Coordinates of N, CA and C in Angstrom, one line a residue:
Chain Q
S1 N 20.8 -6.8 -1.3 CA 20.1 -7.2 -0.1 C 18.6 -7.4 -0.4
Q2 N 17.9 -8.1 0.5 CA 16.5 -8.4 0.3 C 15.7 -7.2 0.6
K3 N 14.7 -6.9 -0.2 CA 13.8 -5.7 0.1 C 12.3 -6.1 -0.3
I4 N 11.4 -5.6 0.5 CA 10.0 -5.6 0.2 C 9.5 -4.2 0.2
E5 N 9.0 -3.7 -0.9 CA 8.7 -2.3 -1.0 C 7.2 -2.2 -1.3
Q6 N 6.5 -1.4 -0.5 CA 5.1 -1.0 -0.8 C 5.2 0.4 -1.3
N7 N 4.9 0.6 -2.5 CA 5.3 1.9 -3.1 C 4.6 3.1 -2.5
S8 N 3.4 3.0 -2.1 CA 2.7 4.2 -1.6 C 2.7 4.1 -0.1
E9 N 3.2 5.1 0.6 CA 3.1 5.2 2.0 C 1.6 5.4 2.4
A10 N 0.9 6.2 1.6 CA -0.5 6.5 1.9 C -1.3 6.6 0.6
L11 N -2.5 6.2 0.7 CA -3.4 6.3 -0.5 C -4.8 6.7 0.0
N12 N -5.3 7.8 -0.6 CA -6.6 8.3 -0.3 C -7.5 8.1 -1.5
I13 N -8.7 7.5 -1.3 CA -9.6 7.3 -2.4 C -11.0 7.6 -1.9
Q14 N -11.9 7.7 -2.8 CA -13.3 8.0 -2.5 C -14.1 6.7 -2.3
E15 N -15.0 6.8 -1.4 CA -15.9 5.6 -1.2 C -16.5 5.1 -2.5
G16 N -16.5 3.8 -2.7 CA -17.1 3.2 -3.9 C -16.0 2.9 -5.0
K17 N -14.9 3.5 -4.9 CA -13.8 3.3 -5.9 C -13.0 2.1 -5.5
T18 N -12.2 1.6 -6.5 CA -11.3 0.5 -6.2 C -9.9 1.0 -5.8
A19 N -9.5 0.5 -4.7 CA -8.2 0.8 -4.2 C -7.2 -0.3 -4.7
T20 N -6.0 0.1 -5.2 CA -5.0 -0.8 -5.7 C -3.7 -0.5 -5.0
L21 N -3.2 -1.5 -4.3 CA -1.9 -1.3 -3.5 C -0.9 -2.2 -4.2
T22 N 0.4 -1.8 -4.1 CA 1.4 -2.5 -4.8 C 2.5 -3.0 -3.8
C23 N 3.0 -4.2 -4.1 CA 4.1 -4.7 -3.3 C 5.1 -5.3 -4.2
N24 N 6.3 -4.8 -4.2 CA 7.4 -5.2 -5.0 C 8.5 -5.8 -4.1
Y25 N 9.2 -6.8 -4.6 CA 10.2 -7.5 -3.8 C 11.5 -7.7 -4.6
T26 N 12.6 -7.7 -3.9 CA 13.9 -7.9 -4.5 C 14.7 -9.0 -3.8
N27 N 15.3 -9.8 -4.5 CA 16.2 -10.9 -3.9 C 15.5 -11.8 -3.0
Y28 N 14.2 -12.1 -3.4 CA 13.4 -13.1 -2.7 C 13.0 -14.1 -3.8
S29 N 12.8 -15.3 -3.5 CA 12.1 -16.3 -4.3 C 11.0 -16.9 -3.5
P30 N 9.9 -16.2 -3.2 CA 8.9 -16.7 -2.3 C 8.0 -17.7 -2.9
A31 N 7.6 -18.7 -2.1 CA 6.6 -19.6 -2.6 C 5.2 -19.1 -2.3
Y32 N 5.1 -18.2 -1.4 CA 3.8 -17.6 -1.0 C 4.0 -16.2 -0.7
L33 N 2.9 -15.4 -0.9 CA 2.9 -14.0 -0.5 C 1.6 -13.8 0.2
Q34 N 1.6 -13.0 1.3 CA 0.4 -12.8 2.1 C 0.1 -11.3 2.2
W35 N -1.1 -11.0 2.5 CA -1.6 -9.6 2.7 C -2.3 -9.6 4.1
Y36 N -2.0 -8.5 4.8 CA -2.6 -8.3 6.1 C -3.1 -6.9 6.2
R37 N -4.1 -6.8 7.1 CA -4.6 -5.5 7.5 C -4.2 -5.2 8.9
Q38 N -3.8 -3.9 9.2 CA -3.5 -3.6 10.6 C -4.2 -2.3 10.9
D39 N -4.9 -2.2 12.0 CA -5.5 -1.0 12.5 C -4.6 -0.5 13.6
P40 N -4.7 0.8 13.9 CA -3.7 1.4 14.9 C -3.8 0.7 16.2
G41 N -2.6 0.4 16.8 CA -2.5 -0.2 18.1 C -2.9 -1.7 18.2
R42 N -3.2 -2.3 17.0 CA -3.7 -3.7 17.0 C -2.7 -4.5 16.2
G43 N -2.8 -5.9 16.4 CA -2.0 -6.8 15.6 C -2.5 -6.9 14.2
P44 N -1.6 -7.3 13.2 CA -2.1 -7.5 11.9 C -3.1 -8.6 11.8
V45 N -4.1 -8.5 10.8 CA -5.1 -9.5 10.6 C -4.8 -10.1 9.2
F46 N -4.7 -11.4 9.1 CA -4.5 -12.1 7.9 C -5.7 -11.9 7.0
L47 N -5.4 -11.6 5.7 CA -6.5 -11.4 4.7 C -6.4 -12.5 3.6
L48 N -5.3 -12.6 2.9 CA -5.2 -13.5 1.8 C -3.8 -14.0 1.7
L49 N -3.7 -15.3 1.1 CA -2.4 -15.9 0.8 C -2.5 -16.3 -0.7
I50 N -1.4 -16.0 -1.4 CA -1.4 -16.4 -2.8 C -0.1 -17.2 -3.0
R51 N -0.2 -18.3 -3.8 CA 1.0 -19.1 -4.0 C 1.7 -18.8 -5.3
E52 N 2.9 -19.2 -5.5 CA 3.7 -18.7 -6.7 C 3.1 -19.3 -8.0
N53 N 2.3 -20.4 -7.9 CA 1.7 -20.9 -9.1 C 0.3 -20.4 -9.3
E54 N -0.1 -19.5 -8.5 CA -1.4 -18.8 -8.7 C -1.3 -17.4 -9.2
K55 N -2.0 -17.1 -10.2 CA -1.9 -15.7 -10.8 C -2.8 -14.8 -10.0
E56 N -3.9 -15.3 -9.5 CA -4.9 -14.4 -8.9 C -5.7 -15.1 -7.8
K57 N -6.1 -14.4 -6.8 CA -6.9 -15.0 -5.7 C -7.9 -13.9 -5.3
R58 N -9.2 -14.4 -5.1 CA -10.2 -13.5 -4.7 C -10.9 -13.9 -3.4
K59 N -11.3 -12.9 -2.6 CA -12.1 -13.2 -1.4 C -13.0 -12.0 -1.2
E60 N -14.3 -12.2 -1.5 CA -15.3 -11.2 -1.3 C -14.9 -10.0 -2.2
R61 N -14.6 -8.8 -1.6 CA -14.3 -7.6 -2.4 C -12.8 -7.5 -2.6
L62 N -12.0 -8.5 -2.1 CA -10.6 -8.4 -2.2 C -10.1 -9.3 -3.4
K63 N -9.0 -8.8 -4.1 CA -8.4 -9.5 -5.1 C -6.9 -9.3 -5.0
V64 N -6.1 -10.4 -5.1 CA -4.7 -10.3 -5.1 C -4.1 -11.0 -6.4
T65 N -3.1 -10.3 -7.0 CA -2.4 -10.9 -8.1 C -0.9 -11.1 -7.7
F66 N -0.3 -12.0 -8.3 CA 1.1 -12.4 -8.0 C 1.9 -12.7 -9.3
D67 N 2.8 -11.8 -9.6 CA 3.6 -11.9 -10.8 C 5.0 -12.2 -10.4
T68 N 5.5 -13.4 -10.5 CA 6.8 -13.8 -10.1 C 7.9 -13.3 -11.0
T69 N 7.5 -13.0 -12.3 CA 8.5 -12.5 -13.2 C 8.7 -11.0 -12.9
L70 N 7.7 -10.3 -12.7 CA 7.8 -8.9 -12.3 C 8.2 -8.7 -10.8
K71 N 8.1 -9.8 -10.1 CA 8.4 -9.7 -8.6 C 7.5 -8.7 -8.0
Q72 N 6.2 -8.9 -8.2 CA 5.2 -7.9 -7.8 C 3.9 -8.6 -7.4
S73 N 3.2 -8.0 -6.4 CA 1.9 -8.4 -6.1 C 1.0 -7.1 -6.0
L74 N -0.2 -7.2 -6.6 CA -1.2 -6.1 -6.5 C -2.3 -6.6 -5.6
F75 N -2.8 -5.7 -4.8 CA -3.9 -6.0 -3.9 C -5.0 -5.0 -4.2
H76 N -6.2 -5.5 -4.5 CA -7.3 -4.6 -4.9 C -8.5 -4.7 -3.9
I77 N -9.1 -3.6 -3.5 CA -10.3 -3.6 -2.8 C -11.3 -2.9 -3.6
T78 N -12.3 -3.7 -4.1 CA -13.4 -3.1 -4.9 C -14.5 -2.5 -4.0
A79 N -15.2 -1.6 -4.6 CA -16.4 -1.0 -3.9 C -15.9 -0.6 -2.5
S80 N -14.9 0.2 -2.4 CA -14.2 0.5 -1.1 C -15.2 1.3 -0.1
Q81 N -15.0 1.0 1.2 CA -15.9 1.6 2.2 C -15.0 2.3 3.2
P82 N -15.5 3.3 3.9 CA -14.7 4.0 5.0 C -14.2 3.0 6.0
A83 N -14.9 1.9 6.2 CA -14.4 0.8 7.2 C -13.2 0.1 6.7
D84 N -12.9 0.3 5.4 CA -11.7 -0.4 4.8 C -10.4 0.5 5.2
S85 N -10.6 1.6 5.7 CA -9.4 2.5 6.1 C -8.6 1.8 7.1
A86 N -7.3 1.6 6.8 CA -6.4 0.8 7.7 C -5.0 0.8 7.0
T87 N -4.0 0.2 7.6 CA -2.7 0.0 6.9 C -2.7 -1.4 6.4
Y88 N -2.3 -1.6 5.2 CA -2.2 -2.9 4.6 C -0.8 -3.3 4.3
L89 N -0.4 -4.5 4.8 CA 0.9 -5.0 4.8 C 1.0 -6.2 3.9
C90 N 2.0 -6.2 3.0 CA 2.3 -7.4 2.3 C 3.4 -8.1 3.1
A91 N 3.5 -9.4 3.0 CA 4.5 -10.2 3.7 C 4.9 -11.4 2.8
L92 N 6.2 -11.8 2.9 CA 6.6 -13.0 2.2 C 7.7 -13.6 3.0
A93 N 8.0 -14.9 2.7 CA 8.9 -15.6 3.4 C 9.9 -16.3 2.5
D94 N 11.2 -16.2 2.9 CA 12.2 -16.9 2.3 C 12.8 -17.8 3.5
N95 N 13.0 -19.0 3.2 CA 13.5 -19.9 4.3 C 12.6 -19.8 5.6
N96 N 11.3 -19.6 5.3 CA 10.3 -19.7 6.3 C 10.3 -18.7 7.4
D97 N 11.1 -17.6 7.3 CA 11.0 -16.5 8.2 C 10.3 -15.3 7.5
M98 N 9.0 -15.0 7.9 CA 8.2 -14.1 7.2 C 8.6 -12.7 7.5
R99 N 8.7 -11.9 6.4 CA 9.1 -10.5 6.6 C 7.9 -9.6 6.0
F100 N 7.8 -8.4 6.6 CA 6.7 -7.5 6.2 C 7.2 -6.3 5.4
G101 N 6.4 -5.8 4.5 CA 6.7 -4.5 3.9 C 6.3 -3.5 4.9
A102 N 6.6 -2.2 4.5 CA 6.4 -1.1 5.4 C 4.9 -0.7 5.5
G103 N 4.1 -1.2 4.5 CA 2.7 -1.0 4.6 C 2.2 0.2 3.8
T104 N 1.0 0.2 3.4 CA 0.3 1.4 2.8 C -0.9 1.7 3.6
R105 N -0.9 3.0 4.1 CA -2.1 3.5 4.9 C -3.2 3.9 3.9
L106 N -4.2 3.2 3.9 CA -5.4 3.5 3.0 C -6.4 4.3 3.8
T107 N -6.9 5.4 3.2 CA -8.0 6.2 3.8 C -9.1 6.2 2.7
V108 N -10.3 5.8 3.0 CA -11.4 5.8 2.2 C -12.4 6.9 2.7
K109 N -12.6 7.9 1.9 CA -13.4 9.1 2.3 C -14.8 8.9 1.8
P110 N -15.8 9.2 2.7 CA -17.2 9.1 2.3 C -17.6 10.1 1.2
Chain O
D1 N -11.8 -21.8 19.6 CA -11.0 -20.6 20.0 C -10.1 -20.3 18.8
T2 N -10.2 -19.1 18.3 CA -9.4 -18.7 17.1 C -8.6 -17.5 17.4
E3 N -8.2 -17.3 18.6 CA -7.4 -16.1 19.0 C -6.1 -16.5 19.6
V4 N -5.2 -15.4 19.5 CA -4.0 -15.4 20.2 C -4.1 -14.4 21.3
T5 N -3.9 -14.8 22.5 CA -4.1 -13.9 23.7 C -2.7 -13.4 24.2
Q6 N -2.5 -12.2 24.4 CA -1.3 -11.6 24.9 C -1.6 -10.9 26.2
T7 N -0.7 -11.1 27.2 CA -0.8 -10.3 28.4 C 0.6 -9.9 28.9
P8 N 0.7 -8.8 29.5 CA -0.3 -7.7 29.7 C -0.5 -6.9 28.4
K9 N -1.5 -6.1 28.4 CA -1.7 -5.3 27.2 C -0.8 -4.1 27.2
H10 N -0.5 -3.6 28.4 CA 0.4 -2.5 28.6 C 1.4 -2.8 29.7
L11 N 2.7 -2.4 29.5 CA 3.7 -2.6 30.5 C 4.7 -1.4 30.5
V12 N 4.9 -0.9 31.7 CA 5.9 0.1 31.9 C 6.9 -0.5 32.8
M13 N 8.2 -0.5 32.5 CA 9.2 -1.0 33.3 C 10.5 -0.2 33.3
G14 N 11.2 -0.2 34.4 CA 12.4 0.5 34.5 C 13.5 -0.4 33.9
M15 N 14.7 0.3 33.7 CA 15.8 -0.4 33.0 C 16.4 -1.5 33.8
T16 N 16.1 -1.5 35.1 CA 16.7 -2.6 36.0 C 15.7 -3.7 36.3
N17 N 14.5 -3.5 35.8 CA 13.4 -4.5 36.1 C 13.6 -5.8 35.3
K18 N 12.9 -6.9 35.8 CA 12.7 -8.1 35.1 C 11.2 -8.3 34.9
K19 N 10.8 -8.5 33.7 CA 9.3 -8.8 33.5 C 9.2 -9.8 32.4
S20 N 8.0 -10.3 32.2 CA 7.7 -11.3 31.2 C 6.5 -11.0 30.4
L21 N 6.5 -11.2 29.1 CA 5.3 -11.1 28.3 C 4.8 -12.5 28.0
K22 N 3.5 -12.7 28.0 CA 2.9 -14.0 27.8 C 2.0 -14.0 26.6
C23 N 2.0 -15.2 26.0 CA 1.2 -15.4 24.7 C 0.6 -16.8 24.8
E24 N -0.7 -16.9 24.4 CA -1.3 -18.2 24.5 C -2.2 -18.4 23.3
Q25 N -2.2 -19.6 22.8 CA -3.2 -19.9 21.7 C -3.6 -21.4 21.9
H26 N -4.9 -21.6 21.5 CA -5.5 -23.0 21.6 C -6.0 -23.4 20.3
M27 N -5.3 -23.1 19.2 CA -5.8 -23.5 17.9 C -5.0 -24.7 17.4
G28 N -4.1 -25.2 18.2 CA -3.3 -26.4 17.8 C -2.2 -26.0 16.8
H29 N -1.9 -24.7 16.8 CA -0.8 -24.3 15.9 C 0.5 -24.7 16.4
R30 N 1.4 -25.1 15.6 CA 2.7 -25.7 16.0 C 3.9 -24.7 15.8
A31 N 3.6 -23.5 15.2 CA 4.6 -22.5 15.1 C 4.2 -21.2 15.8
M32 N 5.1 -20.6 16.6 CA 4.8 -19.4 17.3 C 5.9 -18.4 17.1
Y33 N 5.6 -17.1 17.1 CA 6.5 -16.1 16.7 C 6.4 -14.9 17.7
W34 N 7.6 -14.2 17.9 CA 7.6 -12.9 18.5 C 8.1 -11.9 17.4
Y35 N 7.3 -10.8 17.3 CA 7.6 -9.7 16.5 C 7.7 -8.4 17.3
K36 N 8.5 -7.5 16.9 CA 8.6 -6.2 17.6 C 8.2 -5.1 16.5
Q37 N 7.4 -4.2 16.9 CA 6.9 -3.2 16.0 C 7.0 -1.8 16.6
K38 N 7.8 -0.9 16.0 CA 7.9 0.5 16.4 C 6.9 1.2 15.6
A39 N 6.6 2.4 16.1 CA 5.5 3.3 15.4 C 5.8 3.5 14.0
K40 N 4.8 3.3 13.1 CA 4.9 3.6 11.7 C 5.9 2.7 11.0
K41 N 6.3 1.6 11.6 CA 7.2 0.6 11.0 C 6.5 -0.7 10.9
P42 N 7.0 -1.6 10.0 CA 6.4 -2.9 9.9 C 6.9 -3.8 11.1
P43 N 6.2 -4.9 11.4 CA 6.7 -5.8 12.4 C 8.0 -6.4 12.0
E44 N 8.9 -6.5 13.0 CA 10.2 -7.1 12.7 C 10.3 -8.5 13.5
L45 N 10.7 -9.5 12.8 CA 10.8 -10.8 13.4 C 11.9 -10.9 14.4
M46 N 11.5 -11.5 15.6 CA 12.5 -11.6 16.6 C 12.9 -13.1 16.8
F47 N 11.9 -13.9 17.0 CA 12.1 -15.4 17.3 C 11.0 -16.2 16.6
V48 N 11.4 -17.4 16.3 CA 10.4 -18.4 15.7 C 10.6 -19.7 16.5
Y49 N 9.5 -20.2 17.0 CA 9.4 -21.5 17.6 C 8.6 -22.5 16.7
S50 N 9.2 -23.6 16.4 CA 8.5 -24.6 15.6 C 8.5 -25.9 16.4
Y51 N 7.3 -26.4 16.7 CA 7.2 -27.6 17.5 C 7.9 -27.4 18.8
E52 N 7.8 -26.3 19.4 CA 8.3 -25.9 20.7 C 9.8 -25.8 20.8
K53 N 10.5 -25.8 19.6 CA 11.9 -25.6 19.6 C 12.2 -24.3 18.9
L54 N 13.2 -23.6 19.4 CA 13.6 -22.3 18.8 C 14.3 -22.6 17.5
S55 N 13.7 -22.0 16.4 CA 14.1 -22.3 15.1 C 14.9 -21.1 14.5
I56 N 14.4 -19.9 14.9 CA 15.1 -18.7 14.4 C 15.2 -17.7 15.5
N57 N 16.4 -17.1 15.6 CA 16.7 -16.0 16.5 C 17.4 -15.0 15.7
E58 N 16.7 -13.9 15.5 CA 17.2 -12.9 14.6 C 18.2 -11.9 15.2
S59 N 19.2 -12.5 15.7 CA 20.3 -11.7 16.4 C 19.7 -10.7 17.3
V60 N 18.8 -11.2 18.1 CA 18.1 -10.3 19.2 C 19.1 -10.2 20.4
P61 N 19.2 -9.0 21.0 CA 20.1 -8.9 22.2 C 19.6 -9.9 23.3
S62 N 20.6 -10.3 24.1 CA 20.3 -11.3 25.1 C 19.4 -10.8 26.2
R63 N 19.2 -9.5 26.3 CA 18.2 -9.0 27.3 C 16.8 -9.4 27.0
F64 N 16.6 -10.0 25.8 CA 15.3 -10.6 25.4 C 15.5 -12.1 25.4
S65 N 14.7 -12.9 26.2 CA 14.9 -14.3 26.3 C 13.6 -15.0 26.1
P66 N 13.4 -15.7 25.0 CA 12.2 -16.4 24.7 C 12.1 -17.8 25.4
E67 N 10.9 -18.2 25.6 CA 10.7 -19.5 26.2 C 9.3 -20.1 25.7
C68 N 9.3 -21.4 25.4 CA 8.1 -22.0 24.9 C 7.8 -23.2 25.8
P69 N 7.1 -23.0 26.9 CA 6.9 -24.1 27.9 C 6.1 -25.3 27.3
N70 N 5.2 -25.0 26.4 CA 4.4 -26.1 25.8 C 3.9 -25.6 24.4
S71 N 3.1 -26.4 23.7 CA 2.7 -26.0 22.4 C 1.7 -24.8 22.4
S72 N 1.1 -24.5 23.5 CA 0.1 -23.4 23.6 C 0.6 -22.1 24.1
L73 N 1.8 -22.1 24.7 CA 2.3 -21.0 25.4 C 3.7 -20.5 24.9
L74 N 3.8 -19.2 24.9 CA 5.1 -18.6 24.5 C 5.3 -17.4 25.4
N75 N 6.5 -17.3 26.0 CA 6.9 -16.2 26.9 C 8.0 -15.5 26.3
L76 N 8.1 -14.2 26.7 CA 9.3 -13.4 26.3 C 9.7 -12.7 27.6
H77 N 10.9 -13.2 28.1 CA 11.4 -12.6 29.4 C 12.3 -11.4 29.1
L78 N 12.1 -10.4 29.8 CA 12.8 -9.1 29.6 C 13.6 -8.7 30.8
H79 N 14.9 -8.3 30.5 CA 15.8 -7.9 31.6 C 16.7 -6.9 31.2
A80 N 16.8 -5.8 32.0 CA 17.8 -4.7 31.7 C 17.6 -4.1 30.3
L81 N 16.3 -3.8 30.0 CA 16.0 -3.2 28.7 C 16.4 -1.8 28.7
Q82 N 16.5 -1.3 27.5 CA 16.9 0.1 27.2 C 15.6 0.9 26.7
P83 N 15.6 2.2 26.9 CA 14.4 3.0 26.4 C 14.1 2.7 24.9
E84 N 15.1 2.4 24.1 CA 14.9 2.2 22.7 C 14.2 0.9 22.4
D85 N 14.0 0.0 23.4 CA 13.3 -1.2 23.3 C 11.8 -1.0 23.5
S86 N 11.4 0.2 23.8 CA 10.0 0.5 23.9 C 9.3 0.3 22.5
A87 N 8.3 -0.4 22.5 CA 7.6 -0.8 21.2 C 6.4 -1.6 21.5
L88 N 5.7 -2.0 20.4 CA 4.6 -3.0 20.5 C 5.1 -4.3 20.2
Y89 N 5.0 -5.3 21.1 CA 5.5 -6.6 21.0 C 4.3 -7.5 20.6
L90 N 4.4 -8.1 19.5 CA 3.4 -9.0 18.9 C 3.7 -10.4 18.9
C91 N 2.8 -11.2 19.4 CA 2.9 -12.7 19.3 C 2.0 -13.2 18.1
A92 N 2.5 -14.2 17.4 CA 1.7 -14.8 16.4 C 1.8 -16.3 16.3
S93 N 0.9 -16.9 15.7 CA 1.0 -18.4 15.6 C 0.5 -18.8 14.2
S94 N 0.9 -19.9 13.7 CA 0.4 -20.5 12.5 C 0.5 -22.0 12.5
Q95 N -0.2 -22.6 11.6 CA -0.4 -24.1 11.7 C 1.0 -24.8 11.7
D96 N 1.9 -24.3 10.8 CA 3.2 -24.8 10.8 C 4.2 -23.7 10.3
W97 N 5.4 -24.0 10.1 CA 6.4 -23.0 9.9 C 6.7 -22.8 8.4
T98 N 5.9 -23.2 7.5 CA 6.2 -23.1 6.1 C 5.7 -21.9 5.4
A99 N 5.1 -21.0 6.1 CA 4.5 -19.7 5.5 C 3.4 -20.1 4.5
N100 N 2.9 -21.3 4.6 CA 1.8 -21.7 3.7 C 0.5 -21.4 4.3
Y101 N 0.5 -20.9 5.5 CA -0.7 -20.6 6.2 C -0.6 -19.1 6.8
G102 N -1.7 -18.5 6.9 CA -1.7 -17.1 7.4 C -1.3 -17.2 8.9
Y103 N -0.8 -16.1 9.4 CA -0.5 -16.0 10.8 C -1.7 -15.4 11.5
T104 N -1.9 -15.8 12.7 CA -2.9 -15.2 13.6 C -2.1 -14.4 14.7
F105 N -2.3 -13.1 14.7 CA -1.6 -12.3 15.6 C -2.4 -12.0 16.9
G106 N -1.8 -11.8 18.0 CA -2.4 -11.2 19.2 C -2.5 -9.7 19.0
S107 N -3.1 -9.0 20.0 CA -3.3 -7.6 19.9 C -2.0 -6.9 20.4
G108 N -1.1 -7.6 21.0 CA 0.2 -7.0 21.3 C 0.3 -6.6 22.8
T109 N 1.5 -6.4 23.2 CA 1.8 -5.7 24.5 C 2.6 -4.4 24.2
R110 N 2.0 -3.3 24.6 CA 2.7 -2.0 24.4 C 3.6 -1.8 25.6
L111 N 4.9 -1.9 25.3 CA 6.0 -1.8 26.3 C 6.6 -0.5 26.3
T112 N 6.7 0.1 27.5 CA 7.5 1.4 27.6 C 8.6 1.2 28.6
V113 N 9.8 1.5 28.3 CA 10.9 1.3 29.2 C 11.4 2.7 29.6
V114 N 11.4 2.9 30.9 CA 11.7 4.3 31.5 C 13.0 4.2 32.2

């Protein structure tokens, strides 16, 4: 069966450090993989999209990698801040119906 | 306008009621979606509309009935819901249905069925 697994349910780090979140998938062949941020009681907010032929994508303090051989994406937040505390969801689509991983709840402590 | 607007923000309804959730976007997006999210779970896809036609129905019970009156509006009609249907209902839109674009989500409707 198809699975999207975000290995850590929760991640606590100190302000200023780099947060690294993992997304693994099984039985998908996605052309794109996306990352979202969700705050409690709010809808997800789109952060980054990476295509299967791209190894890495950056946006300000965010970096995403996509390894289609390992079937894995890594999401990095450098110089993390308490305001980065949220749940981060990876999402990918097969046949154009996008599915989400369970998310990793990131807490950045001052 | 870069937003997806959902109304109402909160809704409490009885199991015999009929209600509707509304979603609106004016970004010219041609794909619109309904997702259901339970607490501490990821959003689950319910319906996909592409160019105002229903493209995906994820085996959702018939007590949920979607409608896309035009390219800017998406409704979800609710009838005879069960308490387990209580959840956050999220509407989203994207430029098209290829997952090549990020989705813009609304803030959701928090639905409680009593």
